[in-house]
Amino acid sequence: MIELETGDPWKKDSKPASSSRFLLPFSYTLNPANAAAVQADQLCFRQVQPKKDFERERLLYFTAETANVLFQRAIWAEIDASAWQNAGLSGPFLFHSVERDNRTFSVCLAPPQLVLFEGQADNRTAHPPLRHGFLIQDVFFPEADPAHRPPSLDDLLEFNELFRYIDRPFPGHLDGFFAKALKNFPADYSTGGETIGAALKAATGTAENNRSFVCYKKRWLSLLYNVPLRMYDGQYLLPVPPTNISCERHQLLDNHLACTSNNCLLYADNRAFVWTAAIVKGGGSSLAEQYDGKVDQPSEFGHWCKLLNVDKPDKTPEGSHVISAFEKKWTEERTYQRWAEYGTWYGYSYHSGAMLAGALSEPPLWRYFGEMYFDQVLLLFYLRITLFAFSRELTRMNQGDSEQRDAFNLLRASFAKFTNLYQFPLISNQQQGLEMYKVARKSMDIDELFKEVQEEISSTHEFLEMKANRRLGKIANIIAILAAVAAFGSLLSEDLRKGVFTFLAVDKSRGVLLFLVFLFAPFLGKPISRLWRPLIKRISEIRRKML
């Protein structure tokens, strides 16, 4: 059994310690909140000033363009640690590993963080397609009681696989190991108090959707839409779903069935993104010694594959070390190999990032992993989320009426802005950062997604241009016909004028007949207008579609 190094990895002068971070992506607008209604003891996100609250090396690790979109255009915020503790949420909560020898170990929830990309942009109440955010929940393992064994690497695998769910993955999951393992965790992170076990007991006999909401979504959504954001200037804002999403903020908790679609949670996944660091004595060398493997070949170890893929440990006699040929190939493609021979392994997938390293204080690898390396993968995750949002918006427009040209032009302008701001060629001035970024970008399919969305936008643009050209052609034909009729009429009127004078000159009695024609002409206007009305209506429709 590989034991983890425990402790709070984020406090000042901390020692190397294991931790996991869970990211929930969402779409948002920022609405003003009534500061007078915010109670003194209420949980609030506090905006973090990058130049004051961030380590200098964290800011200087990136190029100016990268730092701009990460720290200047985005809003970073966190709940104050003392407020989090006063709410009863920072103390250790027992995680019951019922299926693993009835062992228990403590898990601590760190104060959550909030990152709102494009949050510093003008017109906060608007919802451009670029405005997405992330709710971040850090979890660590407090110092183990000397009388009890600390959690193991298998315990970390088990915990990551369970805690990441933001919705029920399949029937029966709730009443299985999930509810037993997390029953002592709070059901509502914004208020603490009632545990998942107590909430489930109170919801006995209710609909399955209601019970699932209590266990999965409520603990995330309660932080996301119930906790105000305090800005530098003392103004309070509240992140809420965009107006184009059917769920109103008050419905999220009171009528959660309205939010069962992926629109409220934005990402087409029922699991949070997992960023996990396993700190063990010896790092990868410990696994190599215990399972007789080579430390410079991480893909040969089942534990590393499961840590990277966020899989629970095997309950088979062979244990988690066994790995298939497919898993080996999958793991090798997603593992960064620069420091593998030293027992420090990094890996990336579209739903996770992982590190397995030794308990060395210098360099502080666990801090680098949780700060600079995390920042660049957070940016990649934002790119992935936004690309899916563009694709989803294109699908929505193509399902609507033909009046979509203006909406598409706005979307295309936003995509051009997105490309200029976030598709830069150089992210960092550090060689290892560039190498890790390349592996992570490939593992998250960013380039493929970008090309697909770019082709979708180009194809849609060409289609709309073809429709517009066809309409212009029809209008041109109609105008040509009207011009011909008008020219013929002008010639006819000239001949008619000459003919009338000749007609009257020959026989003045014919003037009486001409007078009668003019007398009854108003009564002939209505039948004539009925003949022209369909043509005029068609011209008006074509003109309206062109606007």
Coordinates of C-alpha atoms in Angstrom, one line a residue:
M1 CA 0.0 0.0 0.0
I2 CA 1.4 3.4 -1.1
E3 CA 0.7 6.0 1.7
L4 CA 0.0 9.7 0.9
E5 CA 1.7 12.7 2.4
T6 CA -1.0 14.6 4.3
G7 CA -1.5 18.2 5.4
D8 CA -2.7 21.5 4.1
P9 CA -0.7 22.2 0.9
W10 CA -1.8 25.8 0.6
K11 CA -1.0 27.3 4.0
K12 CA 2.2 29.4 4.3
D13 CA 5.4 27.4 4.7
S14 CA 3.5 24.1 4.2
K15 CA 5.3 20.9 3.5
P16 CA 4.6 18.7 0.4
A17 CA 1.0 17.3 0.7
S18 CA -1.5 15.6 -1.5
S19 CA -4.7 17.3 -2.7
S20 CA -7.4 17.3 -5.3
R21 CA -9.1 20.2 -7.1
F22 CA -12.6 20.0 -8.7
L23 CA -13.7 22.4 -11.4
L24 CA -17.3 23.1 -12.3
P25 CA -17.7 25.2 -15.6
F26 CA -20.7 27.5 -16.0
S27 CA -22.0 30.3 -18.1
Y28 CA -22.8 33.6 -16.4
T29 CA -23.8 37.2 -16.4
L30 CA -23.0 39.6 -13.5
N31 CA -26.0 41.3 -11.9
P32 CA -25.8 44.0 -9.2
A33 CA -26.6 42.6 -5.7
N34 CA -28.1 44.7 -2.9
A35 CA -25.2 45.3 -0.5
A36 CA -27.6 46.2 2.3
A37 CA -29.2 42.7 2.0
V38 CA -25.8 41.0 2.4
Q39 CA -25.5 39.9 6.1
A40 CA -22.3 40.4 8.0
D41 CA -21.8 36.7 8.5
Q42 CA -22.9 35.7 5.0
L43 CA -20.4 33.8 2.8
C44 CA -19.1 36.0 0.1
F45 CA -16.5 35.6 -2.7
R46 CA -13.9 38.3 -2.4
Q47 CA -12.2 39.5 -5.5
V48 CA -8.5 38.8 -5.5
Q49 CA -6.0 41.4 -6.8
P50 CA -3.5 39.5 -9.0
K51 CA -0.6 41.9 -8.3
K52 CA -1.1 41.8 -4.5
D53 CA -2.5 38.3 -3.8
F54 CA -0.7 36.2 -6.3
E55 CA 2.9 35.2 -6.1
R56 CA 5.1 37.2 -8.4
E57 CA 6.6 34.2 -10.1
R58 CA 3.1 33.0 -10.9
L59 CA 2.4 36.2 -12.8
L60 CA 5.8 36.3 -14.5
Y61 CA 5.7 32.7 -15.6
F62 CA 3.5 33.7 -18.6
T63 CA 3.9 36.0 -21.5
A64 CA 2.2 39.4 -21.3
E65 CA -0.7 38.3 -23.6
T66 CA -1.3 35.2 -21.5
A67 CA -1.2 37.0 -18.2
N68 CA -3.6 39.6 -19.6
V69 CA -6.4 37.2 -20.4
L70 CA -5.8 35.1 -17.3
F71 CA -5.4 37.7 -14.7
Q72 CA -6.5 41.1 -16.1
R73 CA -9.5 40.3 -18.2
A74 CA -10.7 37.6 -15.8
I75 CA -12.0 38.0 -12.2
W76 CA -10.4 35.8 -9.6
A77 CA -12.2 35.5 -6.2
E78 CA -12.2 33.3 -3.1
I79 CA -14.2 32.9 0.0
D80 CA -12.4 34.2 3.1
A81 CA -10.9 31.3 5.1
S82 CA -12.2 32.6 8.4
A83 CA -15.8 33.0 7.1
W84 CA -15.5 29.5 5.6
Q85 CA -14.4 28.2 9.0
N86 CA -17.1 30.1 10.9
A87 CA -19.7 28.4 8.6
G88 CA -18.5 25.1 9.9
L89 CA -17.2 24.0 6.5
S90 CA -13.4 24.0 6.9
G91 CA -13.2 21.3 9.6
P92 CA -12.5 17.7 8.6
F93 CA -15.4 15.6 7.4
L94 CA -15.1 11.9 7.6
F95 CA -15.0 10.0 4.4
H96 CA -16.2 6.5 5.1
S97 CA -14.4 3.9 2.9
V98 CA -17.0 1.2 3.7
E99 CA -15.9 -1.2 1.0
R100 CA -12.3 -1.0 2.0
D101 CA -12.0 -2.7 5.4
N102 CA -14.4 -0.2 7.0
R103 CA -11.6 2.3 7.3
T104 CA -12.1 6.0 7.7
F105 CA -9.9 9.0 7.1
S106 CA -10.4 12.8 7.2
V107 CA -10.9 15.1 4.3
C108 CA -11.0 18.9 4.5
L109 CA -12.7 21.3 2.2
A110 CA -10.7 24.4 1.5
P111 CA -12.4 27.7 0.8
P112 CA -13.8 27.7 -2.8
Q113 CA -12.6 29.9 -5.5
L114 CA -14.2 31.5 -8.5
V115 CA -12.7 32.4 -11.9
L116 CA -14.8 34.5 -14.3
F117 CA -13.2 34.8 -17.7
E118 CA -14.0 38.1 -19.5
G119 CA -15.4 39.3 -16.1
Q120 CA -13.5 42.5 -16.3
A121 CA -14.8 43.4 -19.8
D122 CA -17.2 46.3 -20.2
N123 CA -21.0 45.9 -19.9
R124 CA -21.1 43.3 -17.2
T125 CA -24.8 42.6 -17.7
A126 CA -24.3 41.5 -21.3
H127 CA -23.6 37.9 -22.2
P128 CA -21.1 37.5 -25.0
P129 CA -20.3 33.9 -26.0
L130 CA -16.9 34.3 -24.3
R131 CA -18.3 34.8 -20.7
H132 CA -17.7 31.5 -18.9
G133 CA -16.5 30.8 -15.4
F134 CA -15.3 28.1 -13.1
L135 CA -16.2 27.2 -9.5
I136 CA -13.1 25.6 -7.9
Q137 CA -13.3 23.4 -4.8
D138 CA -10.0 22.3 -3.3
V139 CA -9.8 19.2 -1.1
F140 CA -6.9 18.0 1.0
F141 CA -6.2 15.5 3.8
P142 CA -5.3 17.0 7.2
E143 CA -2.5 15.6 9.2
A144 CA -3.1 12.0 10.0
D145 CA -3.5 10.9 13.6
P146 CA -0.4 9.0 14.6
A147 CA -2.6 6.2 15.9
H148 CA -4.2 5.7 12.5
R149 CA -2.8 4.9 9.2
P150 CA -2.8 7.8 6.7
P151 CA -4.9 7.5 3.5
S152 CA -3.3 5.6 0.6
L153 CA -3.0 6.2 -3.1
D154 CA -6.0 3.8 -3.6
D155 CA -8.0 5.9 -1.1
L156 CA -7.2 9.0 -3.3
L157 CA -8.4 7.1 -6.4
E158 CA -11.6 6.2 -4.7
F159 CA -12.3 9.7 -3.4
N160 CA -11.6 11.4 -6.7
E161 CA -13.9 9.1 -8.6
L162 CA -16.8 9.7 -6.1
F163 CA -16.5 13.4 -5.3
R164 CA -16.4 14.7 -8.9
Y165 CA -20.0 13.9 -9.8
I166 CA -22.3 16.8 -10.3
D167 CA -25.2 14.7 -11.4
R168 CA -26.3 11.1 -11.2
P169 CA -24.4 9.1 -13.8
F170 CA -26.8 6.1 -13.9
P171 CA -29.7 4.6 -11.9
G172 CA -28.5 3.0 -8.7
H173 CA -25.4 5.1 -8.3
L174 CA -26.9 7.2 -5.5
D175 CA -28.0 4.4 -3.3
G176 CA -24.7 2.5 -3.8
F177 CA -21.3 3.3 -2.4
F178 CA -21.7 7.1 -3.2
A179 CA -24.3 7.9 -0.5
K180 CA -22.5 5.7 2.1
A181 CA -19.1 7.2 1.4
L182 CA -20.1 10.9 1.4
K183 CA -22.9 10.8 3.9
N184 CA -21.0 13.1 6.4
F185 CA -20.3 15.8 3.8
P186 CA -22.6 18.9 3.8
A187 CA -25.5 18.8 1.3
D188 CA -25.3 22.6 0.9
Y189 CA -21.9 24.2 0.9
S190 CA -23.2 27.7 1.2
T191 CA -24.8 27.1 4.6
G192 CA -23.2 23.9 5.9
G193 CA -25.3 22.2 8.5
E194 CA -27.3 19.3 7.1
T195 CA -25.3 16.4 5.8
I196 CA -25.9 14.4 2.7
G197 CA -26.9 11.4 4.9
A198 CA -29.5 13.5 6.8
A199 CA -30.8 15.1 3.6
L200 CA -31.3 11.7 2.0
K201 CA -33.1 10.4 5.1
A202 CA -35.4 13.4 5.0
A203 CA -36.1 12.9 1.3
T204 CA -37.0 9.2 1.7
G205 CA -40.0 8.4 -0.4
T206 CA -39.7 11.4 -2.6
A207 CA -39.0 11.3 -6.4
E208 CA -35.6 10.1 -7.5
N209 CA -34.8 13.4 -9.2
N210 CA -35.3 15.2 -5.9
R211 CA -33.0 12.8 -4.0
S212 CA -30.4 13.1 -6.8
F213 CA -30.5 16.9 -6.6
V214 CA -29.8 16.8 -2.9
C215 CA -26.7 14.6 -3.3
Y216 CA -25.2 15.9 -6.5
K217 CA -26.2 19.3 -7.9
K218 CA -27.2 21.2 -4.7
R219 CA -23.7 21.2 -3.1
W220 CA -22.3 22.8 -6.3
L221 CA -25.2 25.1 -7.3
S222 CA -25.6 26.5 -3.7
L223 CA -22.2 28.0 -4.0
L224 CA -22.5 29.1 -7.5
Y225 CA -25.8 31.1 -7.5
N226 CA -26.3 31.9 -3.8
V227 CA -23.0 33.5 -2.8
P228 CA -22.4 37.1 -3.8
L229 CA -19.2 38.5 -5.2
R230 CA -17.6 41.5 -3.5
M231 CA -15.5 43.6 -5.8
Y232 CA -12.6 46.0 -5.0
D233 CA -14.8 49.0 -4.8
G234 CA -17.2 47.4 -2.4
Q235 CA -19.8 46.7 -5.0
Y236 CA -21.6 43.4 -4.7
L237 CA -22.3 41.3 -7.8
L238 CA -24.1 38.0 -8.3
P239 CA -23.2 35.6 -11.0
V240 CA -26.5 34.3 -12.6
P241 CA -27.3 32.2 -15.6
P242 CA -27.5 34.1 -18.9
T243 CA -30.9 35.2 -20.1
N244 CA -30.9 32.8 -23.0
I245 CA -30.9 29.9 -20.5
S246 CA -34.4 29.0 -19.3
C247 CA -33.4 28.6 -15.7
E248 CA -33.8 31.6 -13.5
R249 CA -31.6 31.9 -10.4
H250 CA -34.4 31.4 -8.0
Q251 CA -35.5 28.3 -9.8
L252 CA -32.2 26.6 -9.4
L253 CA -32.8 25.6 -5.8
D254 CA -36.5 26.0 -5.5
N255 CA -37.4 24.2 -8.7
H256 CA -34.3 22.3 -9.7
L257 CA -36.2 20.1 -12.2
A258 CA -36.1 23.1 -14.5
C259 CA -32.3 22.8 -14.5
T260 CA -31.9 19.2 -15.4
S261 CA -30.6 20.1 -18.8
N262 CA -26.9 20.7 -19.5
N263 CA -27.6 24.4 -20.2
C264 CA -27.3 25.4 -16.5
L265 CA -24.1 23.4 -16.0
L266 CA -22.8 24.4 -19.5
Y267 CA -20.6 21.3 -20.0
A268 CA -21.9 18.1 -21.5
D269 CA -20.5 16.0 -18.6
N270 CA -22.0 14.9 -15.3
R271 CA -18.6 15.1 -13.7
A272 CA -16.3 18.0 -12.6
F273 CA -12.9 18.4 -14.0
V274 CA -10.3 16.8 -11.6
W275 CA -6.9 18.3 -10.9
T276 CA -5.1 15.9 -8.5
A277 CA -1.6 15.7 -6.9
A278 CA -0.5 12.5 -5.2
I279 CA 2.6 13.2 -3.1
V280 CA 4.2 10.0 -1.8
K281 CA 7.6 9.2 -0.5
G282 CA 9.9 8.4 -3.4
G283 CA 7.3 9.5 -6.0
G284 CA 7.1 7.1 -8.9
S285 CA 10.1 5.2 -7.6
S286 CA 7.9 3.8 -4.8
L287 CA 5.6 2.3 -7.4
A288 CA 8.5 1.0 -9.4
E289 CA 10.0 -0.7 -6.3
Q290 CA 6.8 -2.2 -5.1
Y291 CA 5.6 -3.5 -8.4
D292 CA 9.0 -4.3 -10.0
G293 CA 8.7 -1.8 -12.8
K294 CA 10.8 1.0 -14.5
V295 CA 10.3 4.4 -13.0
D296 CA 10.9 6.1 -16.4
Q297 CA 7.9 4.2 -17.9
P298 CA 4.8 5.6 -16.1
S299 CA 2.4 4.1 -18.6
E300 CA 3.3 0.6 -17.3
F301 CA 1.7 1.3 -13.9
G302 CA -2.1 0.8 -13.4
H303 CA -2.1 3.2 -10.5
W304 CA -0.9 6.1 -12.7
C305 CA -3.4 5.3 -15.4
K306 CA -6.2 5.3 -12.9
L307 CA -5.0 8.5 -11.2
L308 CA -4.9 10.2 -14.6
N309 CA -8.2 8.8 -15.9
V310 CA -9.9 9.4 -12.5
D311 CA -10.9 5.7 -12.1
K312 CA -11.6 4.0 -8.8
P313 CA -9.2 1.3 -7.6
D314 CA -9.7 -2.3 -8.6
K315 CA -11.2 -4.7 -6.1
T316 CA -9.7 -7.7 -7.9
P317 CA -6.9 -9.8 -6.3
E318 CA -4.4 -8.3 -8.7
G319 CA -5.3 -4.8 -7.5
S320 CA -4.9 -1.5 -9.3
H321 CA -1.5 -2.3 -10.7
V322 CA -2.8 -4.4 -13.6
I323 CA -3.1 -2.4 -16.8
S324 CA -4.3 -3.4 -20.3
A325 CA -2.5 -2.7 -23.6
F326 CA -5.1 -0.1 -24.5
E327 CA -4.7 1.7 -21.2
K328 CA -0.9 1.7 -21.6
K329 CA -1.2 3.4 -25.0
W330 CA -3.8 5.8 -23.8
T331 CA -1.6 6.7 -20.7
E332 CA 1.6 7.1 -22.7
E333 CA 0.1 9.6 -25.1
R334 CA -1.0 11.8 -22.2
T335 CA 2.0 11.6 -20.0
Y336 CA 4.7 14.3 -19.9
Q337 CA 8.0 12.5 -19.7
R338 CA 10.7 15.1 -18.9
W339 CA 11.1 14.2 -15.2
A340 CA 9.8 10.6 -15.4
E341 CA 13.1 9.0 -14.5
Y342 CA 13.2 11.1 -11.3
G343 CA 9.8 9.8 -10.2
T344 CA 7.9 12.9 -11.1
W345 CA 5.0 12.2 -13.4
Y346 CA 2.6 14.6 -15.1
G347 CA -0.4 13.8 -17.2
Y348 CA -3.4 15.4 -18.9
S349 CA -6.7 14.3 -20.3
Y350 CA -9.8 16.3 -21.4
H351 CA -11.4 15.7 -18.0
S352 CA -8.3 15.7 -15.7
G353 CA -4.8 16.6 -14.8
A354 CA -2.6 14.6 -12.5
M355 CA 0.8 14.6 -10.8
L356 CA 2.6 11.9 -8.9
A357 CA 5.8 13.1 -7.2
G358 CA 8.0 12.7 -4.2
A359 CA 7.9 14.6 -0.9
L360 CA 10.5 17.1 -1.8
S361 CA 10.3 20.7 -0.4
E362 CA 12.7 22.0 -3.1
P363 CA 11.6 22.6 -5.6
P364 CA 8.0 22.9 -4.3
L365 CA 6.5 20.8 -7.1
W366 CA 3.1 20.6 -5.5
R367 CA 2.8 24.4 -5.5
Y368 CA 3.9 24.7 -9.1
F369 CA 1.4 22.1 -10.0
G370 CA -1.4 24.0 -8.2
E371 CA -0.5 27.4 -9.5
M372 CA 1.4 27.9 -12.8
Y373 CA 0.8 24.5 -14.3
F374 CA -2.9 24.7 -13.3
D375 CA -3.2 28.2 -14.7
Q376 CA -2.3 27.1 -18.2
V377 CA -4.6 24.1 -18.1
L378 CA -7.4 26.3 -16.8
L379 CA -6.9 28.4 -19.9
L380 CA -7.1 25.3 -22.1
F381 CA -10.2 24.2 -20.3
Y382 CA -11.8 27.6 -20.9
L383 CA -10.9 27.3 -24.6
R384 CA -12.6 23.9 -24.8
I385 CA -15.7 25.1 -23.0
T386 CA -16.0 28.2 -25.2
L387 CA -15.5 26.2 -28.4
F388 CA -18.4 23.9 -27.4
A389 CA -20.4 27.0 -26.6
F390 CA -19.9 28.4 -30.1
S391 CA -20.8 25.1 -31.7
R392 CA -23.9 24.9 -29.5
E393 CA -24.9 28.4 -30.5
L394 CA -24.5 27.6 -34.2
T395 CA -26.7 24.6 -33.8
R396 CA -29.4 26.7 -32.1
M397 CA -29.3 29.3 -34.8
N398 CA -29.7 26.7 -37.6
Q399 CA -32.8 25.3 -35.8
G400 CA -34.5 28.7 -35.8
D401 CA -36.1 30.9 -38.4
S402 CA -34.4 32.4 -41.4
E403 CA -34.0 35.8 -39.6
Q404 CA -30.5 34.9 -38.2
R405 CA -28.1 37.0 -40.2
D406 CA -27.6 39.7 -37.5
A407 CA -27.2 37.0 -34.7
F408 CA -24.7 35.2 -36.8
N409 CA -22.7 38.3 -37.5
L410 CA -22.4 39.0 -33.8
L411 CA -21.4 35.4 -33.2
R412 CA -18.7 35.6 -35.9
A413 CA -17.4 38.9 -34.4
S414 CA -17.2 37.2 -31.0
F415 CA -15.3 34.2 -32.5
A416 CA -12.8 36.6 -34.2
K417 CA -12.3 38.3 -30.8
F418 CA -11.9 34.9 -29.2
T419 CA -9.3 33.9 -31.8
N420 CA -7.3 37.1 -31.4
L421 CA -7.3 37.0 -27.6
Y422 CA -6.8 33.3 -26.9
Q423 CA -5.2 31.6 -29.9
F424 CA -1.8 33.1 -29.3
P425 CA 1.3 31.1 -30.4
L426 CA 3.4 31.6 -27.2
I427 CA 2.0 31.0 -23.7
S428 CA 5.1 31.1 -21.5
N429 CA 8.8 31.9 -21.6
Q430 CA 9.6 28.6 -19.8
Q431 CA 10.6 25.6 -21.8
Q432 CA 9.0 23.0 -19.6
G433 CA 5.8 25.1 -19.5
L434 CA 5.7 25.1 -23.3
E435 CA 6.3 21.4 -23.4
M436 CA 3.6 20.6 -20.9
Y437 CA 1.2 23.0 -22.6
K438 CA 1.7 21.1 -25.9
V439 CA 0.9 17.8 -24.3
A440 CA -2.2 19.2 -22.4
R441 CA -3.5 21.0 -25.5
K442 CA -3.3 17.8 -27.6
S443 CA -4.9 15.7 -24.8
M444 CA -7.8 18.2 -24.6
D445 CA -8.4 18.2 -28.4
I446 CA -8.2 21.9 -28.6
D447 CA -6.8 22.3 -32.1
E448 CA -9.3 19.8 -33.6
L449 CA -12.2 21.5 -31.9
F450 CA -11.0 24.9 -33.0
K451 CA -10.8 23.7 -36.6
E452 CA -14.2 22.1 -36.5
V453 CA -15.9 25.2 -35.1
Q454 CA -14.0 27.5 -37.5
E455 CA -15.2 25.3 -40.4
E456 CA -18.8 25.4 -39.0
I457 CA -18.7 29.2 -38.9
S458 CA -17.2 29.4 -42.4
S459 CA -19.8 27.0 -43.8
T460 CA -22.6 28.9 -42.1
H461 CA -21.3 32.2 -43.5
E462 CA -21.1 30.8 -47.0
F463 CA -24.6 29.4 -46.7
L464 CA -26.0 32.7 -45.5
E465 CA -24.2 34.6 -48.3
M466 CA -25.7 32.2 -50.9
K467 CA -29.2 32.8 -49.5
A468 CA -28.5 36.6 -49.5
N469 CA -27.3 36.4 -53.1
R470 CA -30.3 34.4 -54.2
R471 CA -32.6 37.0 -52.6
L472 CA -30.7 39.8 -54.3
G473 CA -31.0 38.0 -57.6
K474 CA -34.8 37.7 -57.1
I475 CA -35.0 41.4 -56.2
A476 CA -32.9 42.3 -59.2
N477 CA -35.2 40.3 -61.5
I478 CA -38.3 42.0 -60.0
I479 CA -36.7 45.5 -60.4
A480 CA -35.8 44.7 -64.0
I481 CA -39.4 43.7 -64.8
L482 CA -40.7 46.8 -63.1
A483 CA -38.2 48.9 -65.0
A484 CA -39.3 47.4 -68.3
V485 CA -43.0 48.0 -67.4
A486 CA -42.2 51.6 -66.4
A487 CA -40.3 52.2 -69.7
F488 CA -43.1 50.7 -71.7
G489 CA -45.6 52.8 -69.7
S490 CA -43.6 56.0 -70.4
L491 CA -43.6 55.3 -74.1
L492 CA -47.2 54.4 -74.0
S493 CA -48.1 57.5 -72.1
E494 CA -46.3 59.7 -74.7
D495 CA -48.2 58.0 -77.5
L496 CA -51.4 58.2 -75.6
R497 CA -51.0 61.9 -75.0
K498 CA -50.5 62.6 -78.7
G499 CA -53.4 60.3 -79.5
V500 CA -55.8 62.0 -77.2
F501 CA -55.1 65.4 -78.7
T502 CA -55.6 64.0 -82.2
F503 CA -58.7 62.2 -81.0
L504 CA -60.2 65.4 -79.6
A505 CA -59.2 67.4 -82.6
V506 CA -61.0 65.2 -85.0
D507 CA -64.3 65.0 -83.1
K508 CA -64.9 67.3 -80.1
S509 CA -67.9 65.1 -79.1
R510 CA -65.4 62.4 -78.1
G511 CA -64.4 64.7 -75.2
V512 CA -67.6 63.7 -73.5
L513 CA -66.5 60.0 -73.6
L514 CA -63.0 61.0 -72.2
F515 CA -64.7 62.9 -69.4
L516 CA -66.7 59.7 -68.5
V517 CA -63.5 57.6 -68.4
F518 CA -61.9 60.0 -65.9
L519 CA -65.1 60.1 -63.9
F520 CA -65.2 56.3 -63.4
A521 CA -61.4 55.8 -63.1
P522 CA -61.4 55.9 -59.2
F523 CA -63.8 52.9 -59.2
L524 CA -61.3 51.0 -61.3
G525 CA -58.4 51.6 -58.8
K526 CA -59.4 48.8 -56.4
P527 CA -59.5 45.9 -59.0
I528 CA -56.2 47.1 -60.4
S529 CA -54.6 47.3 -56.9
R530 CA -55.7 43.7 -56.2
L531 CA -53.7 42.6 -59.2
W532 CA -50.5 44.4 -58.0
R533 CA -50.8 43.5 -54.2
P534 CA -49.2 40.0 -54.4
L535 CA -46.2 41.4 -56.2
I536 CA -45.8 44.3 -53.7
K537 CA -46.2 41.8 -50.8
R538 CA -43.5 39.5 -52.2
I539 CA -41.1 42.5 -52.6
S540 CA -41.7 43.5 -49.0
E541 CA -41.0 40.0 -47.7
I542 CA -37.7 39.8 -49.5
R543 CA -36.7 43.3 -48.3
R544 CA -37.6 42.3 -44.7
K545 CA -35.4 39.2 -44.8
M546 CA -32.5 41.2 -46.2
L547 CA -32.5 43.6 -43.3

